[in-house]
Short mmCIF file of N, CA and C in Angstrom, two decimals:
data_model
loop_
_atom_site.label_atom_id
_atom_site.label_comp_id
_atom_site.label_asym_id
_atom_site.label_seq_id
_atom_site.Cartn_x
_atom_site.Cartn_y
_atom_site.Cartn_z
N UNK A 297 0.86 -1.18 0.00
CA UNK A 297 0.00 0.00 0.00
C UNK A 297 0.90 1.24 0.00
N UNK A 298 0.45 2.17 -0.95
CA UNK A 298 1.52 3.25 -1.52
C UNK A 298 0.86 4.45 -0.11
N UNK A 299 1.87 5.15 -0.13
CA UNK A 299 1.03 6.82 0.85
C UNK A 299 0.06 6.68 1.28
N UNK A 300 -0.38 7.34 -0.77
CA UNK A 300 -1.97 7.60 -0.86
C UNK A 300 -2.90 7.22 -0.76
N UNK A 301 -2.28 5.50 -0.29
CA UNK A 301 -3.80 4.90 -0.38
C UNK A 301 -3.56 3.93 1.05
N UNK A 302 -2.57 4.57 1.89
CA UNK A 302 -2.67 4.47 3.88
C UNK A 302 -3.04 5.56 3.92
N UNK A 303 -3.23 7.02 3.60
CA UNK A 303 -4.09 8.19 3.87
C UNK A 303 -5.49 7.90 3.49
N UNK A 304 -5.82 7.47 2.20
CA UNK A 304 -7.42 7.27 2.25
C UNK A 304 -7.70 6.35 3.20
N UNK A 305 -7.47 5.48 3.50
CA UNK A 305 -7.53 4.50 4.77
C UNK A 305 -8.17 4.89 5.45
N UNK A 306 -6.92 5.82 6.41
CA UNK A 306 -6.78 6.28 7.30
C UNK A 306 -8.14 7.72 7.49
N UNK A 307 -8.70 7.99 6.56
CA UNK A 307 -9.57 8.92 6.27
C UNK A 307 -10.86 8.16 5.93
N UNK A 308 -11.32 7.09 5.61
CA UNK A 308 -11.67 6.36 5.45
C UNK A 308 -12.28 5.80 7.00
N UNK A 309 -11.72 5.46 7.78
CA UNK A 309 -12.06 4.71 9.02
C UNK A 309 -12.80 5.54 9.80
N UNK A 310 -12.33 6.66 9.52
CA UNK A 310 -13.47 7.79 10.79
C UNK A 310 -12.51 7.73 12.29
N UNK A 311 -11.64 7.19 12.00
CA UNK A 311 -10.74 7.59 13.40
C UNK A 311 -10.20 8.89 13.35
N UNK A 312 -10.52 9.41 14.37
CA UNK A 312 -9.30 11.04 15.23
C UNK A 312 -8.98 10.83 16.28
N UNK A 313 -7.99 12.22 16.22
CA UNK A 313 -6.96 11.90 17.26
C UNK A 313 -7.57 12.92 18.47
N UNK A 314 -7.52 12.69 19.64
CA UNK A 314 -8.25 13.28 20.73
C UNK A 314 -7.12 13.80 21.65
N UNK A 315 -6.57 15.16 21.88
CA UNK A 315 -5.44 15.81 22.45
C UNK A 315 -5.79 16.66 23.45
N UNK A 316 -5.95 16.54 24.91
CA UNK A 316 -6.10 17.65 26.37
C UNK A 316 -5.28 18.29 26.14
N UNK A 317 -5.41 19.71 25.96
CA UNK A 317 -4.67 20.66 25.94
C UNK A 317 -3.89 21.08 27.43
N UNK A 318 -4.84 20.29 28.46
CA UNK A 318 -4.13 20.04 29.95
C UNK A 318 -4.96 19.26 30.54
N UNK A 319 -3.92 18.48 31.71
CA UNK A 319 -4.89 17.28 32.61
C UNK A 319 -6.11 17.81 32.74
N UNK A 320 -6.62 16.47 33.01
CA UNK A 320 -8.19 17.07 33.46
C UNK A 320 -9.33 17.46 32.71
N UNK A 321 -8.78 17.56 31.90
CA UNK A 321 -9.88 18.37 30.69
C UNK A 321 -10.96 17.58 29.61
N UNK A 322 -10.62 16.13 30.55
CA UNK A 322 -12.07 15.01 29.79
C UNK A 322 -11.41 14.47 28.35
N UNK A 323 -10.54 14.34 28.46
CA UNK A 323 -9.92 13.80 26.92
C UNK A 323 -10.07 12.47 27.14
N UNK A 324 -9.65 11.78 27.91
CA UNK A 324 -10.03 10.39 28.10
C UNK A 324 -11.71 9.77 27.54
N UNK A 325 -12.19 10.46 28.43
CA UNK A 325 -13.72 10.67 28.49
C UNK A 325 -14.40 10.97 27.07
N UNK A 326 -13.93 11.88 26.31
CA UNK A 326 -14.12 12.47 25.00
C UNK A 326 -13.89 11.34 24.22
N UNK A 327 -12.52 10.53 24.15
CA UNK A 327 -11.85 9.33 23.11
C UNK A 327 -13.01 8.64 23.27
N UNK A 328 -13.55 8.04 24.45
CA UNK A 328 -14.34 6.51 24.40
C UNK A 328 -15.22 7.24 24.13
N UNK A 329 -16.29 8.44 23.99
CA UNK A 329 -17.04 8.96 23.34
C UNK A 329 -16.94 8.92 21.85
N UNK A 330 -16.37 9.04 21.53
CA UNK A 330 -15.90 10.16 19.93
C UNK A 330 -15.43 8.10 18.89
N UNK A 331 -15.67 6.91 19.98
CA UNK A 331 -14.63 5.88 19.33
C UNK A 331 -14.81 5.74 17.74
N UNK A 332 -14.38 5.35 17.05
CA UNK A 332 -12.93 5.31 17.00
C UNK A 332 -12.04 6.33 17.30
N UNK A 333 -11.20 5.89 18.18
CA UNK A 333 -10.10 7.71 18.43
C UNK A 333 -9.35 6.75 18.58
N UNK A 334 -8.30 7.93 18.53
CA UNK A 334 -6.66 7.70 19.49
C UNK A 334 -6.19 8.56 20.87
N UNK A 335 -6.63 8.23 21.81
CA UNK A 335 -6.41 8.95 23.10
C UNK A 335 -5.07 9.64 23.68
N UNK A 336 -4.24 11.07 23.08
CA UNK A 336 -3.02 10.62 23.42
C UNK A 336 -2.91 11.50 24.71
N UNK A 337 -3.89 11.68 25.32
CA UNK A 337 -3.50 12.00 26.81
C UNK A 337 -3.66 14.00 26.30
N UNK A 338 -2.78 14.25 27.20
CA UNK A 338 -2.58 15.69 27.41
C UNK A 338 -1.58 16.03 26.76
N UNK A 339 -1.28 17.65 26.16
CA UNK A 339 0.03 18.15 25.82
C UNK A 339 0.48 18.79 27.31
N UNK A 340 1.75 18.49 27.58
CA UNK A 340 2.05 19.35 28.52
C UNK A 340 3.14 20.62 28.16
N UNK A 341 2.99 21.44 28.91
CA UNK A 341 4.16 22.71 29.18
C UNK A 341 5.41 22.69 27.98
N UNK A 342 5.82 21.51 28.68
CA UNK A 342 7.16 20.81 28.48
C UNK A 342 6.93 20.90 26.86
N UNK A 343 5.89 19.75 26.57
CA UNK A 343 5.74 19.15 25.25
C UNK A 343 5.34 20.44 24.10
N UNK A 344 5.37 21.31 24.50
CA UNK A 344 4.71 22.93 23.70
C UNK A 344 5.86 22.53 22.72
N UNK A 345 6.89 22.84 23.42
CA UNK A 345 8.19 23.24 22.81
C UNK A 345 8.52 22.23 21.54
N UNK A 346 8.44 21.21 21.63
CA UNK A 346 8.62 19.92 20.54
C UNK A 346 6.92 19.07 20.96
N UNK A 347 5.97 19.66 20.96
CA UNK A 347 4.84 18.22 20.52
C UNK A 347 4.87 18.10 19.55
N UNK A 348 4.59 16.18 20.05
CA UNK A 348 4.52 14.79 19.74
C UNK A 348 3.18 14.17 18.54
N UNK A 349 2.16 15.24 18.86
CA UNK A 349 1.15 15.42 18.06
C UNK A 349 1.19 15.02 16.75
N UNK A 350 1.09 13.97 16.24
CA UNK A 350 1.18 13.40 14.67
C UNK A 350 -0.09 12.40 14.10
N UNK A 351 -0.48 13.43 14.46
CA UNK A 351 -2.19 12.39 13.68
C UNK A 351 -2.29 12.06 12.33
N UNK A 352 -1.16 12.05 11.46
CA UNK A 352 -1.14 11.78 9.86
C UNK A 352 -2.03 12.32 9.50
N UNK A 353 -3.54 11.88 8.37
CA UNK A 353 -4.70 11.89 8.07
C UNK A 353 -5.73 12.52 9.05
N UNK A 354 -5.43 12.03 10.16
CA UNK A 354 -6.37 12.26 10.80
C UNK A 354 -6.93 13.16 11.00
N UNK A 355 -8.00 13.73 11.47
CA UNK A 355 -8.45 14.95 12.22
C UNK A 355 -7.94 14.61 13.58
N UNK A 356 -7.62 16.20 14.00
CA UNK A 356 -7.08 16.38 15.69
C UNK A 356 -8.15 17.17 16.72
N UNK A 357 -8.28 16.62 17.65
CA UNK A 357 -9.45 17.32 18.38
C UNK A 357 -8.77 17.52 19.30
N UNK A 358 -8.90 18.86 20.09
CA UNK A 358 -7.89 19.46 21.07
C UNK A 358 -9.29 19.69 21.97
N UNK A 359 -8.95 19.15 23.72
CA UNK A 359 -9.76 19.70 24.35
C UNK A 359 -9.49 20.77 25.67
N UNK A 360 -10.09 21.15 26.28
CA UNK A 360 -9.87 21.52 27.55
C UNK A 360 -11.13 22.36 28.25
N UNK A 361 -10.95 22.56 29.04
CA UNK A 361 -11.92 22.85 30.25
C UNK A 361 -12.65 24.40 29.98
N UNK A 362 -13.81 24.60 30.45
CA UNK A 362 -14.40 26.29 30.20
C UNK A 362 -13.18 26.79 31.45
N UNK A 363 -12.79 27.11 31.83
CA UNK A 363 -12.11 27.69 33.12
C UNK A 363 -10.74 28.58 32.30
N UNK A 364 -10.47 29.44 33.67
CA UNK A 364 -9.33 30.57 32.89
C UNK A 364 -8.13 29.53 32.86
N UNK A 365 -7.75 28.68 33.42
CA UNK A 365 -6.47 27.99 33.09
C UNK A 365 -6.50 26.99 31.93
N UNK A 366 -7.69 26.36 32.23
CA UNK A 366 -7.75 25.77 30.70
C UNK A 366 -8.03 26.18 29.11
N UNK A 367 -8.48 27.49 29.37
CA UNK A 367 -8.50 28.02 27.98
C UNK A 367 -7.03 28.84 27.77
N UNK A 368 -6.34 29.26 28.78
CA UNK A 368 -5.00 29.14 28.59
C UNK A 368 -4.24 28.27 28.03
N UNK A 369 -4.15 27.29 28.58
CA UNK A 369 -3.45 25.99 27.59
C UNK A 369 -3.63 25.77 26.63
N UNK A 370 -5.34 26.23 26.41
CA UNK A 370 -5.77 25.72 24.84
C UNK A 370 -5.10 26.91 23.75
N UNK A 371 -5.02 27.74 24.79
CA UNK A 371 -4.32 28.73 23.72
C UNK A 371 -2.61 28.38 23.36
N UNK A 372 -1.95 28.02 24.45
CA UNK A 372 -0.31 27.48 23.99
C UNK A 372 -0.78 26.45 23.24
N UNK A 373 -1.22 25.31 23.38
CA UNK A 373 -1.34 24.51 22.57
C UNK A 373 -1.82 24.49 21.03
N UNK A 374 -3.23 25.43 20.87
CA UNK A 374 -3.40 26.06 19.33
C UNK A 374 -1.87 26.17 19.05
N UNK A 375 -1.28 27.93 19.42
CA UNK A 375 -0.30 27.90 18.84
C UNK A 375 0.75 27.09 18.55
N UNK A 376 1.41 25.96 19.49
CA UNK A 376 2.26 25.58 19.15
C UNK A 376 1.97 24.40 18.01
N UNK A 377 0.84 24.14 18.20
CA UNK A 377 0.41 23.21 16.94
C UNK A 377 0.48 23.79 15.40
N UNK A 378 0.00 25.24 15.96
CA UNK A 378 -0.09 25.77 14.37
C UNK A 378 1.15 26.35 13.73
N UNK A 379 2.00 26.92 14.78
CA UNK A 379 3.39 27.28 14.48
C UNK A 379 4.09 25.97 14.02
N UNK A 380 3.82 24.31 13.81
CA UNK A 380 4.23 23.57 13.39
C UNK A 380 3.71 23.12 12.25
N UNK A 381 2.49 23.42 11.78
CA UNK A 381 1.79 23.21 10.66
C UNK A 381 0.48 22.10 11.17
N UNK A 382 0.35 21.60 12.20
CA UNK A 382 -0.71 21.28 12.77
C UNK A 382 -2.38 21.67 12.57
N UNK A 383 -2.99 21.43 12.07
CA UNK A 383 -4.62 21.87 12.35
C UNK A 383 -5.49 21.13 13.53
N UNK A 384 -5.84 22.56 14.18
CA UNK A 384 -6.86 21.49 15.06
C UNK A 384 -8.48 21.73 14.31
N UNK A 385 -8.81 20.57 14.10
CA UNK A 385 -10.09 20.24 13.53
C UNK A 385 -11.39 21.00 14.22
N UNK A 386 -11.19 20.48 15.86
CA UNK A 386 -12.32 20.96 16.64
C UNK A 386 -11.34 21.02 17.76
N UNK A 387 -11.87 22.34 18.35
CA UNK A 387 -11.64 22.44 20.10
C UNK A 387 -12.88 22.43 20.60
N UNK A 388 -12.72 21.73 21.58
CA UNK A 388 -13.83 21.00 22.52
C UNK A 388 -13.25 21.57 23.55
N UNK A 389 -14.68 22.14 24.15
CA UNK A 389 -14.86 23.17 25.70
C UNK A 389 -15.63 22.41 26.56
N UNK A 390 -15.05 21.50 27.25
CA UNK A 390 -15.78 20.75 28.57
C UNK A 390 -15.79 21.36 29.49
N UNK A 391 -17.72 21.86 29.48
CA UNK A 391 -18.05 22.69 31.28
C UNK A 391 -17.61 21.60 32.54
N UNK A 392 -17.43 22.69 32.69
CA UNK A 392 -17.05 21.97 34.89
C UNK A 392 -18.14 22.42 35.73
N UNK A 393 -19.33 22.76 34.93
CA UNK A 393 -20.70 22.64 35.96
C UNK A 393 -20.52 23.93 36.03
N UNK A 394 -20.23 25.04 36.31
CA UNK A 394 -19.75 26.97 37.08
C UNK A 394 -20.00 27.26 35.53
N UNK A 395 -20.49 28.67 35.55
CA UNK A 395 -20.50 29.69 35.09
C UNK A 395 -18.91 29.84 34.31
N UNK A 396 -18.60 30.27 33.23
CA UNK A 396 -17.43 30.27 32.00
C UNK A 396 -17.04 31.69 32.75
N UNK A 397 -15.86 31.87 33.54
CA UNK A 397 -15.30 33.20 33.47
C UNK A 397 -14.78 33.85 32.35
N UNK A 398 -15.25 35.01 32.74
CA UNK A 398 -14.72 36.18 31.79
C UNK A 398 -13.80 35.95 30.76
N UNK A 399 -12.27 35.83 31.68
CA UNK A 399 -11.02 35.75 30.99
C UNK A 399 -11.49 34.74 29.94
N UNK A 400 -12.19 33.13 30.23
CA UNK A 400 -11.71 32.06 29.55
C UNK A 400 -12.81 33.05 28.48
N UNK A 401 -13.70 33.12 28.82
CA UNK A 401 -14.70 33.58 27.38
C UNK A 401 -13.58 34.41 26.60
N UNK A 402 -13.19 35.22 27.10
CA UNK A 402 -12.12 36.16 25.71
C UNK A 402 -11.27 35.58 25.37
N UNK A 403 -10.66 34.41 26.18
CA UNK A 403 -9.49 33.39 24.92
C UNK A 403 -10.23 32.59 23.74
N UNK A 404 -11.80 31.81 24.10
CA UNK A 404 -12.08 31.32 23.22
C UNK A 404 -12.32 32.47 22.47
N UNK A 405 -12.80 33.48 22.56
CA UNK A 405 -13.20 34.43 21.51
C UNK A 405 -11.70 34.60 20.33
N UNK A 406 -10.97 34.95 20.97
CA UNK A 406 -9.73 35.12 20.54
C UNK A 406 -9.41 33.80 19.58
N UNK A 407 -9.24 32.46 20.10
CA UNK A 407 -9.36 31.22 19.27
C UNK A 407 -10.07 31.12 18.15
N UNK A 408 -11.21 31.30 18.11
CA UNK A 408 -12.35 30.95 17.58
C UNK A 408 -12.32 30.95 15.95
N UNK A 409 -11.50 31.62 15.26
CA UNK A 409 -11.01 32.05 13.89
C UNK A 409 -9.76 31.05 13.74
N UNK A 410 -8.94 30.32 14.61
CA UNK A 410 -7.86 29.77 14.67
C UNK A 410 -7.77 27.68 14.85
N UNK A 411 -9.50 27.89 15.28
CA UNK A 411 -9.25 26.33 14.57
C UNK A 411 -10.36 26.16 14.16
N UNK A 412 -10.39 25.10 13.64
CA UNK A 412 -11.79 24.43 12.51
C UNK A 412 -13.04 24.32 13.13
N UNK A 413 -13.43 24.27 14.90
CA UNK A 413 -14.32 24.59 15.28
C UNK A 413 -14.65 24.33 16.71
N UNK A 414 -15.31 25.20 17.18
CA UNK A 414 -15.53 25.03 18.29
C UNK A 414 -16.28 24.36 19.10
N UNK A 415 -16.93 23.58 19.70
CA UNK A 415 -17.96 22.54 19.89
C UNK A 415 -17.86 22.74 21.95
N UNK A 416 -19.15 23.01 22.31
CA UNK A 416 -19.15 22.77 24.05
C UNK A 416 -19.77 21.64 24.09
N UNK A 417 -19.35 21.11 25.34
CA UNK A 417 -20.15 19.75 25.69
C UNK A 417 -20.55 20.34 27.33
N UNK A 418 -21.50 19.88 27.50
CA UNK A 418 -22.37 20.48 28.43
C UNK A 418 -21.48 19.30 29.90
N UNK A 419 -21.55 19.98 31.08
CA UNK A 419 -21.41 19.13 32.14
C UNK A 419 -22.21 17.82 32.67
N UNK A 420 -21.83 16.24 32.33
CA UNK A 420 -22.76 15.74 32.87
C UNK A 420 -22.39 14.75 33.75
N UNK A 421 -22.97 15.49 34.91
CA UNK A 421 -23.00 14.71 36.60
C UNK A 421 -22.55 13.12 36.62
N UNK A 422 -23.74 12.46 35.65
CA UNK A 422 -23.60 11.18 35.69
C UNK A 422 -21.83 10.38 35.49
N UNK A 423 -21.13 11.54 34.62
CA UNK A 423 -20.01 10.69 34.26
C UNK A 423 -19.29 10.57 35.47
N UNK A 424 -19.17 11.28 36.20
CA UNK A 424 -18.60 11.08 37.63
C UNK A 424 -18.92 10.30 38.43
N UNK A 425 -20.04 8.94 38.14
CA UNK A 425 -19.93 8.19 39.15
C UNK A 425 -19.44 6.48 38.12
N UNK A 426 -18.97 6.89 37.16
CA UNK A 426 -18.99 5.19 36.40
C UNK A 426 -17.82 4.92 35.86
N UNK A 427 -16.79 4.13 36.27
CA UNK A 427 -15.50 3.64 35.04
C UNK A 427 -15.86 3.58 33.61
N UNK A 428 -16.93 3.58 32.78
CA UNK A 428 -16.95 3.13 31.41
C UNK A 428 -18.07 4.60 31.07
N UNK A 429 -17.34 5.26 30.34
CA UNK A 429 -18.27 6.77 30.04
C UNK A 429 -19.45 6.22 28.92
N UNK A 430 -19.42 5.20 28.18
CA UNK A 430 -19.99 5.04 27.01
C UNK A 430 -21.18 3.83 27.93
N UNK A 431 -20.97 3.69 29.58
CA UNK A 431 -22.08 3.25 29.90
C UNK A 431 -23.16 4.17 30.39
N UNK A 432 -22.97 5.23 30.22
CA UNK A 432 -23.74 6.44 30.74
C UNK A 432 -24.90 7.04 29.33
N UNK A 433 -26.40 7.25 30.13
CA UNK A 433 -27.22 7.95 28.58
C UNK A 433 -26.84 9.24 29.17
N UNK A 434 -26.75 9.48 28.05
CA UNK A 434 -26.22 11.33 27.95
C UNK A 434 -27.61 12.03 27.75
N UNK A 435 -27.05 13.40 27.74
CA UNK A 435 -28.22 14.41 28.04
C UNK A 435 -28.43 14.76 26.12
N UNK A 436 -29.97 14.83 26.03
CA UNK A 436 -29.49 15.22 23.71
C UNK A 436 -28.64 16.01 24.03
N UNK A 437 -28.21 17.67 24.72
CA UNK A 437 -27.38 18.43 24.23
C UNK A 437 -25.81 17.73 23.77
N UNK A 438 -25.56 16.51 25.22
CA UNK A 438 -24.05 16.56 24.30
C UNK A 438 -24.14 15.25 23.78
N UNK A 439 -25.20 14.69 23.33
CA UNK A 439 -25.24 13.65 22.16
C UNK A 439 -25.28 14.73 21.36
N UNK A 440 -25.91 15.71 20.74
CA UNK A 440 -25.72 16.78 19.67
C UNK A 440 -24.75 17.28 19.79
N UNK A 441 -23.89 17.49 20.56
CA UNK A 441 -22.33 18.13 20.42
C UNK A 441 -21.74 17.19 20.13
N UNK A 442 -21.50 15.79 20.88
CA UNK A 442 -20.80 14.92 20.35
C UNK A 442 -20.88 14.30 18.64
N UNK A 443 -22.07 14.73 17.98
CA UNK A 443 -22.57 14.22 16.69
C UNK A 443 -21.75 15.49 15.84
N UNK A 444 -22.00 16.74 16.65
CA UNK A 444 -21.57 17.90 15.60
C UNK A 444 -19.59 17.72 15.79
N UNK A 445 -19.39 17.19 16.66
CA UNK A 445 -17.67 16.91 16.61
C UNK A 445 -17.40 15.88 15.15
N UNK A 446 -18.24 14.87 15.71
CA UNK A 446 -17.98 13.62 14.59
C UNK A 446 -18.23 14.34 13.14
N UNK A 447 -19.02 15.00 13.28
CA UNK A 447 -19.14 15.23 11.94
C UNK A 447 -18.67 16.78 11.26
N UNK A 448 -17.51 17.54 12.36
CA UNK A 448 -16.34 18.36 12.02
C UNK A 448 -15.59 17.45 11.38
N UNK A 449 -15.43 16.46 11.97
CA UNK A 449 -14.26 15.96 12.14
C UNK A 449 -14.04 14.51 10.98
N UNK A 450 -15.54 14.27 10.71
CA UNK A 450 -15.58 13.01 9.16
C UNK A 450 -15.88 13.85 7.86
N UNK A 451 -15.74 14.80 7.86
CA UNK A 451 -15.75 16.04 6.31
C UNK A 451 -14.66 16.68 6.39
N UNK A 452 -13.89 16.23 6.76
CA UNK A 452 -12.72 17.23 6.34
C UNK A 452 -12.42 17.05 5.08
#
């Protein structure tokens, strides 16, 4: 199989790659949602400088938290992705239940032109009490967010 035809494949399968822009920020949670994915955890600090981020084909979904520290990260992380030639497909804004402060609202604002799209997933209680997220019924809003990711993210 030549390149071009492990990229259609690979485009082909409906797998993406699922990236926390920092701990905590439901990327785990998001992958077994979003399956087929590739879960690669969080970018950290460290990893700005040289990330590891290589989704080939894939679409990249970058997440992190409504909160002022996590839309911080999401902002090093945009950039350092894009200063490498990286696209993020969708950034995904997982509420933490509170009200979106100020600050984080003006980074996504600021983002919002800088990746392929923005998608919230609403806070839901239930995932906090079960090891297996995909044993949980979700609320329609983030079955409709989760549908509008999949389908950023299978038209590219």
């Amino acid at each position: 199989m030549n390149r071009r035809e492990q990229a259609a494949a690979i485009q082909s399968s409906g797998e993406l790659v699922v990236v926390g822009a920092h701990g905590g920020a439901g990327t785990s949670t998001l992958a077994a949602l979003l399956a087929p994915s590739w879960d690669l955890g969080s970018i950290t600090v460290l990893d700005l400088r040289h990330p590891q981020v290589l989704p080939a084909t894939r679409p990249l979904v970058l997440v992190c938290r409504n909160t002022a520290a996590g839309t911080r990260a999401a902002t090093l992380a945009v950039t350092a992705l894009g200063d490498r030639g990286q696209p993020v497909a969708a950034l995904v804004i997982v509420s933490d239940g509170w009200p979106e402060p100020k600050g984080a609202a003006a980074r996504l604002t600021m983002l919002h032109g800088r990746v392929g799209a923005m998608v919230r997933i609403p806070f839901i209680a239930s995932l906090r009490a079960v090891d297996d997220p995909t044993s949980v019924r979700l609320p329609t809003r983030a079955q409709t967010a989760l549908a509008t990711v999949r389908g950023l993210t299978t038209t590219r």
